[in-house]
Coordinates of C-alpha atoms in Angstrom, one line a residue:
M2 CA 144.9 74.8 93.9
A3 CA 143.2 72.0 95.8
L4 CA 144.3 73.0 99.3
P5 CA 143.0 76.6 99.2
L6 CA 139.7 75.5 97.7
L7 CA 139.3 72.8 100.4
S8 CA 140.2 75.4 103.0
I9 CA 137.4 77.6 101.7
F10 CA 135.0 74.6 102.0
L11 CA 136.1 73.8 105.6
F12 CA 135.8 77.5 106.6
S13 CA 132.4 77.9 105.0
S14 CA 131.1 74.7 106.6
L15 CA 131.8 76.3 110.1
T16 CA 129.3 79.0 109.3
L17 CA 126.5 76.7 108.1
F18 CA 124.4 76.6 111.2
S19 CA 121.9 79.3 112.1
L20 CA 119.4 79.6 114.8
T21 CA 116.7 78.1 112.6
E22 CA 118.8 75.1 111.6
S23 CA 119.7 74.4 115.3
K24 CA 116.0 73.6 115.9
L25 CA 116.2 70.7 113.5
N26 CA 117.5 67.4 114.8
V27 CA 118.7 64.2 113.2
D28 CA 116.9 62.3 116.0
Y29 CA 113.6 64.2 115.6
Y30 CA 111.5 61.1 115.1
N31 CA 113.3 58.7 117.4
K32 CA 110.5 58.6 119.9
T33 CA 107.4 59.5 117.8
C34 CA 108.2 57.4 114.8
P35 CA 111.2 55.1 115.4
Q36 CA 110.8 53.2 112.2
F37 CA 110.9 56.4 110.1
E38 CA 114.2 55.9 108.3
K39 CA 113.9 52.2 108.0
I40 CA 110.5 52.6 106.2
I41 CA 111.8 55.2 103.8
Q42 CA 114.9 53.2 103.0
Q43 CA 112.8 50.1 102.1
I44 CA 110.5 52.2 99.9
V45 CA 113.4 53.9 98.2
V46 CA 115.2 50.6 97.5
D47 CA 112.1 49.0 96.0
K48 CA 111.3 52.0 93.9
Q49 CA 114.8 52.6 92.5
L50 CA 115.2 48.9 91.6
A51 CA 111.8 49.1 89.7
A52 CA 112.5 52.5 88.1
P53 CA 116.2 53.4 87.9
T54 CA 115.6 57.0 87.0
T55 CA 113.9 57.6 90.4
A56 CA 117.1 58.9 92.1
A57 CA 117.7 61.6 89.5
G58 CA 114.0 62.6 89.6
A59 CA 113.8 62.8 93.4
L60 CA 117.0 65.0 93.4
R61 CA 115.4 67.4 90.9
L62 CA 112.1 67.4 92.9
F63 CA 114.0 68.2 96.1
F64 CA 116.0 71.0 94.6
H65 CA 113.1 72.5 92.7
D66 CA 111.1 72.5 96.0
C67 CA 113.8 74.0 98.2
M68 CA 114.8 76.8 95.8
V69 CA 111.3 78.2 95.8
G70 CA 110.4 79.4 99.3
G71 CA 112.4 76.8 101.1
C72 CA 112.2 73.0 101.7
D73 CA 108.5 72.8 102.6
A74 CA 107.1 70.3 100.1
S75 CA 105.1 73.1 98.4
L76 CA 106.0 71.5 95.1
L77 CA 104.1 68.4 96.0
I78 CA 100.8 70.2 96.3
S79 CA 98.4 69.7 93.3
S80 CA 96.6 72.5 91.6
N81 CA 92.9 72.9 92.0
S82 CA 90.1 74.9 90.4
F83 CA 91.1 78.0 92.3
S84 CA 94.8 78.0 92.1
Q85 CA 97.7 76.8 89.9
A86 CA 100.4 75.2 92.0
E87 CA 104.2 75.2 91.6
R88 CA 104.2 71.7 90.1
D89 CA 102.2 72.9 87.1
T90 CA 104.5 75.8 86.0
D91 CA 106.4 75.1 82.7
I92 CA 109.8 74.4 84.3
N93 CA 108.3 71.7 86.6
L94 CA 106.2 69.9 84.1
S95 CA 109.1 67.7 83.1
L96 CA 109.7 66.5 86.7
P97 CA 109.1 62.7 86.5
G98 CA 106.2 61.0 88.1
D99 CA 108.4 58.4 89.7
A100 CA 109.9 61.1 91.9
Y101 CA 106.4 62.1 93.2
D102 CA 105.5 58.4 93.5
V103 CA 108.4 57.5 95.8
V104 CA 107.3 60.2 98.2
T105 CA 103.7 59.2 98.0
R106 CA 104.6 55.6 98.8
A107 CA 106.7 56.6 101.8
K108 CA 104.0 58.9 103.1
T109 CA 101.4 56.2 102.8
A110 CA 103.5 53.7 104.7
L111 CA 104.4 56.2 107.4
E112 CA 100.8 57.2 107.9
L113 CA 100.0 53.6 108.6
Q114 CA 102.8 53.3 111.1
C115 CA 102.7 56.7 112.8
P116 CA 99.8 58.9 111.5
G117 CA 100.1 62.6 111.5
I118 CA 103.8 62.6 112.6
V119 CA 106.2 62.8 109.6
S120 CA 106.1 65.8 107.3
C121 CA 106.2 65.4 103.5
A122 CA 109.2 67.8 103.5
D123 CA 111.2 65.5 105.7
I124 CA 110.2 62.5 103.6
L125 CA 111.5 64.2 100.4
A126 CA 114.7 65.3 102.1
V127 CA 115.6 61.8 103.5
A128 CA 114.4 59.9 100.4
T129 CA 116.5 62.1 98.2
R130 CA 119.6 61.5 100.4
D131 CA 119.0 57.7 100.5
L132 CA 118.5 57.6 96.7
I133 CA 121.7 59.5 96.1
T134 CA 123.6 57.1 98.3
M135 CA 122.0 54.1 96.6
V136 CA 123.4 55.1 93.2
G137 CA 126.9 55.8 94.5
G138 CA 126.8 59.3 95.9
P139 CA 127.9 60.5 99.3
F140 CA 125.9 60.0 102.5
Y141 CA 125.2 63.1 104.6
K142 CA 123.2 63.7 107.8
T143 CA 119.8 65.1 107.3
R144 CA 118.3 67.3 110.1
L145 CA 114.6 66.7 110.6
G146 CA 111.6 68.6 111.9
R147 CA 110.5 70.6 108.8
K148 CA 106.8 71.4 108.5
D149 CA 104.9 71.4 105.2
S150 CA 103.8 74.5 103.5
F151 CA 100.1 75.7 103.6
E152 CA 100.2 76.9 100.0
S153 CA 101.8 76.6 96.6
Y154 CA 101.6 79.1 93.7
A155 CA 103.0 78.7 90.2
K156 CA 103.7 82.4 90.0
D157 CA 106.3 82.1 92.7
V158 CA 108.6 79.8 90.7
E159 CA 110.1 82.0 87.9
G160 CA 113.5 83.4 88.7
H161 CA 114.3 80.8 91.3
I162 CA 115.2 77.7 89.1
A163 CA 118.1 78.0 86.6
R164 CA 117.3 77.5 83.0
P165 CA 119.8 76.1 80.4
N166 CA 119.9 79.3 78.4
M167 CA 120.6 81.6 81.3
T168 CA 124.0 83.4 81.5
M169 CA 126.5 82.4 84.2
D170 CA 126.1 85.8 85.8
T171 CA 122.3 85.1 86.2
I172 CA 122.8 81.6 87.6
I173 CA 125.5 82.7 90.1
N174 CA 123.3 85.6 91.3
M175 CA 120.3 83.2 91.6
F176 CA 122.3 80.9 93.8
A177 CA 123.8 83.8 95.8
S178 CA 120.2 84.9 96.6
K179 CA 119.9 81.6 98.4
N180 CA 123.1 82.1 100.3
L181 CA 124.9 79.6 98.1
N182 CA 128.4 80.6 96.9
V183 CA 130.0 79.8 93.5
Q184 CA 131.7 76.7 94.9
E185 CA 128.4 75.3 96.3
M186 CA 126.7 76.1 93.0
V187 CA 129.2 74.2 91.0
A188 CA 129.0 71.2 93.4
L189 CA 125.2 71.2 93.2
M190 CA 125.3 71.4 89.4
G191 CA 127.2 68.1 89.7
A192 CA 123.9 66.5 90.4
H193 CA 123.6 66.4 86.6
T194 CA 125.9 63.4 86.8
I195 CA 122.6 61.4 86.9
G196 CA 119.4 62.0 85.1
F197 CA 118.4 63.2 81.6
S198 CA 117.2 66.3 79.8
H199 CA 114.7 66.7 76.9
C200 CA 115.8 67.8 73.5
S201 CA 113.9 71.0 73.9
E202 CA 116.4 72.0 76.6
F203 CA 119.5 71.8 74.4
S204 CA 118.4 71.5 70.7
K205 CA 119.3 75.1 70.0
R206 CA 123.0 74.0 70.5
L207 CA 122.6 71.5 67.7
F208 CA 120.7 73.4 65.0
K209 CA 121.1 77.0 63.9
F210 CA 123.1 77.9 67.0
S211 CA 123.9 81.4 65.7
Q212 CA 124.3 83.4 62.5
T213 CA 127.9 82.2 62.2
S214 CA 127.6 78.6 63.4
E215 CA 125.1 75.8 62.9
I216 CA 126.2 74.1 66.1
D217 CA 127.6 75.3 69.4
P218 CA 131.4 75.3 68.8
T219 CA 132.1 74.4 72.5
M220 CA 130.5 70.9 71.9
N221 CA 132.4 67.8 70.9
P222 CA 131.6 67.2 67.2
T223 CA 131.0 63.5 67.5
Y224 CA 128.7 64.2 70.5
V225 CA 126.8 66.7 68.4
Q226 CA 126.2 64.2 65.6
A227 CA 124.7 61.7 68.0
L228 CA 122.4 64.3 69.5
Q229 CA 121.3 65.6 66.1
T230 CA 120.2 62.1 65.2
L231 CA 118.3 61.8 68.5
C232 CA 116.7 65.2 68.4
G233 CA 116.1 65.6 64.6
N234 CA 112.7 65.8 63.0
N235 CA 111.4 68.0 65.8
T236 CA 111.4 65.2 68.3
K237 CA 111.5 67.6 71.3
D238 CA 110.1 65.0 73.7
M239 CA 113.1 62.7 73.2
A240 CA 115.7 62.9 76.0
A241 CA 119.4 62.3 76.5
F242 CA 121.4 61.4 79.6
N243 CA 123.1 64.4 81.2
D244 CA 126.2 62.3 81.6
V245 CA 126.8 60.3 78.5
M246 CA 129.6 58.2 80.0
T247 CA 128.2 56.9 83.3
P248 CA 124.5 58.0 83.3
G249 CA 123.3 55.8 86.2
K250 CA 126.1 56.4 88.6
F251 CA 126.6 59.3 90.9
D252 CA 130.3 60.2 90.3
N253 CA 132.5 63.0 89.1
M254 CA 132.3 62.0 85.4
Y255 CA 130.0 65.0 84.8
F256 CA 133.0 67.4 85.4
K257 CA 135.3 65.3 83.3
N258 CA 132.8 65.5 80.5
L259 CA 132.8 69.3 80.6
Q260 CA 136.5 69.3 79.9
K261 CA 135.9 67.3 76.8
G262 CA 133.0 69.3 75.4
L263 CA 130.5 66.7 76.5
G264 CA 128.3 68.9 78.6
L265 CA 124.7 68.5 77.5
L266 CA 123.2 71.8 78.6
A267 CA 124.7 75.1 77.7
S268 CA 124.6 76.2 81.3
D269 CA 126.7 73.1 82.2
Q270 CA 129.3 73.6 79.5
A271 CA 129.7 77.3 80.3
M272 CA 131.2 76.5 83.7
I273 CA 134.5 75.3 82.1
Y274 CA 135.0 78.7 80.4
D275 CA 134.0 81.0 83.2
Q276 CA 137.0 81.9 85.4
R277 CA 134.8 81.9 88.6
T278 CA 133.6 78.3 88.1
K279 CA 136.4 76.7 86.1
P280 CA 138.7 76.1 89.1
F281 CA 136.0 74.1 90.9
V282 CA 135.1 72.1 87.7
E283 CA 138.8 71.2 87.4
L284 CA 139.1 70.3 91.0
Y285 CA 136.1 68.0 91.0
A286 CA 137.1 66.4 87.7
K287 CA 140.4 65.5 89.3
D288 CA 139.3 64.7 92.8
Q289 CA 135.9 62.8 93.3
D290 CA 136.3 62.9 97.1
A291 CA 136.5 66.7 97.0
F292 CA 133.3 66.8 94.9
F293 CA 131.5 64.4 97.2
K294 CA 132.5 66.5 100.3
A295 CA 131.4 69.7 98.7
F296 CA 128.2 68.2 97.3
A297 CA 127.2 66.8 100.7
H298 CA 127.9 70.1 102.4
A299 CA 125.9 72.0 99.8
M300 CA 123.0 69.6 100.1
E301 CA 122.9 69.9 103.9
K302 CA 122.8 73.7 103.4
V303 CA 120.1 73.6 100.8
S304 CA 118.0 71.2 103.0
V305 CA 117.7 73.7 105.8
Y306 CA 117.0 76.7 103.6
K307 CA 113.9 78.6 104.9
V308 CA 112.4 75.6 106.5
K309 CA 109.1 76.1 108.3
L310 CA 108.9 75.2 112.0
G311 CA 106.1 75.1 114.5
K312 CA 102.9 76.9 113.4
M313 CA 104.6 78.2 110.2
G314 CA 103.5 74.9 108.6
E315 CA 101.8 71.6 109.2
V316 CA 102.2 67.9 108.8
R317 CA 100.0 67.1 105.8
R318 CA 98.0 63.9 105.9
R319 CA 98.5 63.7 102.1
C320 CA 101.4 65.3 100.4
D321 CA 99.4 66.6 97.4
V322 CA 96.7 68.4 99.4
V323 CA 96.9 70.8 102.4
N324 CA 95.0 69.6 105.4
Q325 CA 92.5 72.5 105.3
L326 CA 91.5 71.5 101.8
Q327 CA 91.0 67.9 102.8
V328 CA 88.4 69.2 105.3
N329 CA 86.9 71.8 102.9
P330 CA 87.6 71.0 99.3
N331 CA 86.0 74.3 98.2
K332 CA 88.5 76.4 100.2
K333 CA 91.2 78.2 98.2
I334 CA 94.8 77.2 98.9
G335 CA 96.4 79.6 101.4
S336 CA 93.2 81.4 102.2

């Protein structure tokens, strides 16, 4: 099974680059901000050591940004009295502050070194890559030159970010709408090898699952008992690690867990039963190198999805406010 799947991966990687992507360049800041990657790396190391969940948070932040209108840092824009931004829609409220903070710190340092040069979108992309690598994940090249979005609207989010209670058909179709195939989707779901989820996202699997079963029968019974203790008494704000075995390490344990009924979210566990996703779960559980290659490929592909170039965007002076608003705070976002 491994050889055909890897052949598909190699073939699909040859079709990754489009005209838009070719305008991005790994050396984009070599002349205008030569300390760019060194500055980000130092900020990332300091932040991850101080707050070990930063890597998982930044990965979620990056993905939630890119899946809604492309990788343009629109998720970083704050709401104002005229408009509710993406970051304040319900599915984004649980994104951790440490993830926003690492981008803010990097932006502040870069503005001192080379003001008005580095976009927030590029900072998020590179910081995420470096954080993944720092916790054991694969390194991959990140093409640069993205511009930041002029606007951000909460109404644009729904239907673009997968929810734990969605069917596999819905999730597969959602990824397909971003030109991501099933293999790439499974690899990206492997990001759940780090990070955590709140009880509200999976408690239905533990209590009154259906008319015929109190708990989700696909879950490991011992695992259920531990989660029931954690999430009992309506403590929905409590959280559990997505990967109960190696929660702080980026590895393939997530896929091994699915084979044992240790998937935390229903949408995760479902992948071991769906015939479209099961072969890839089994491959990545068996072969971490195959997972890392597929994940790196998928992340490169996501990172160039609908990027904004030239006059389509700007380089924000602050990541949470578009430049126009910094000049005129009474002006509505995007107007």
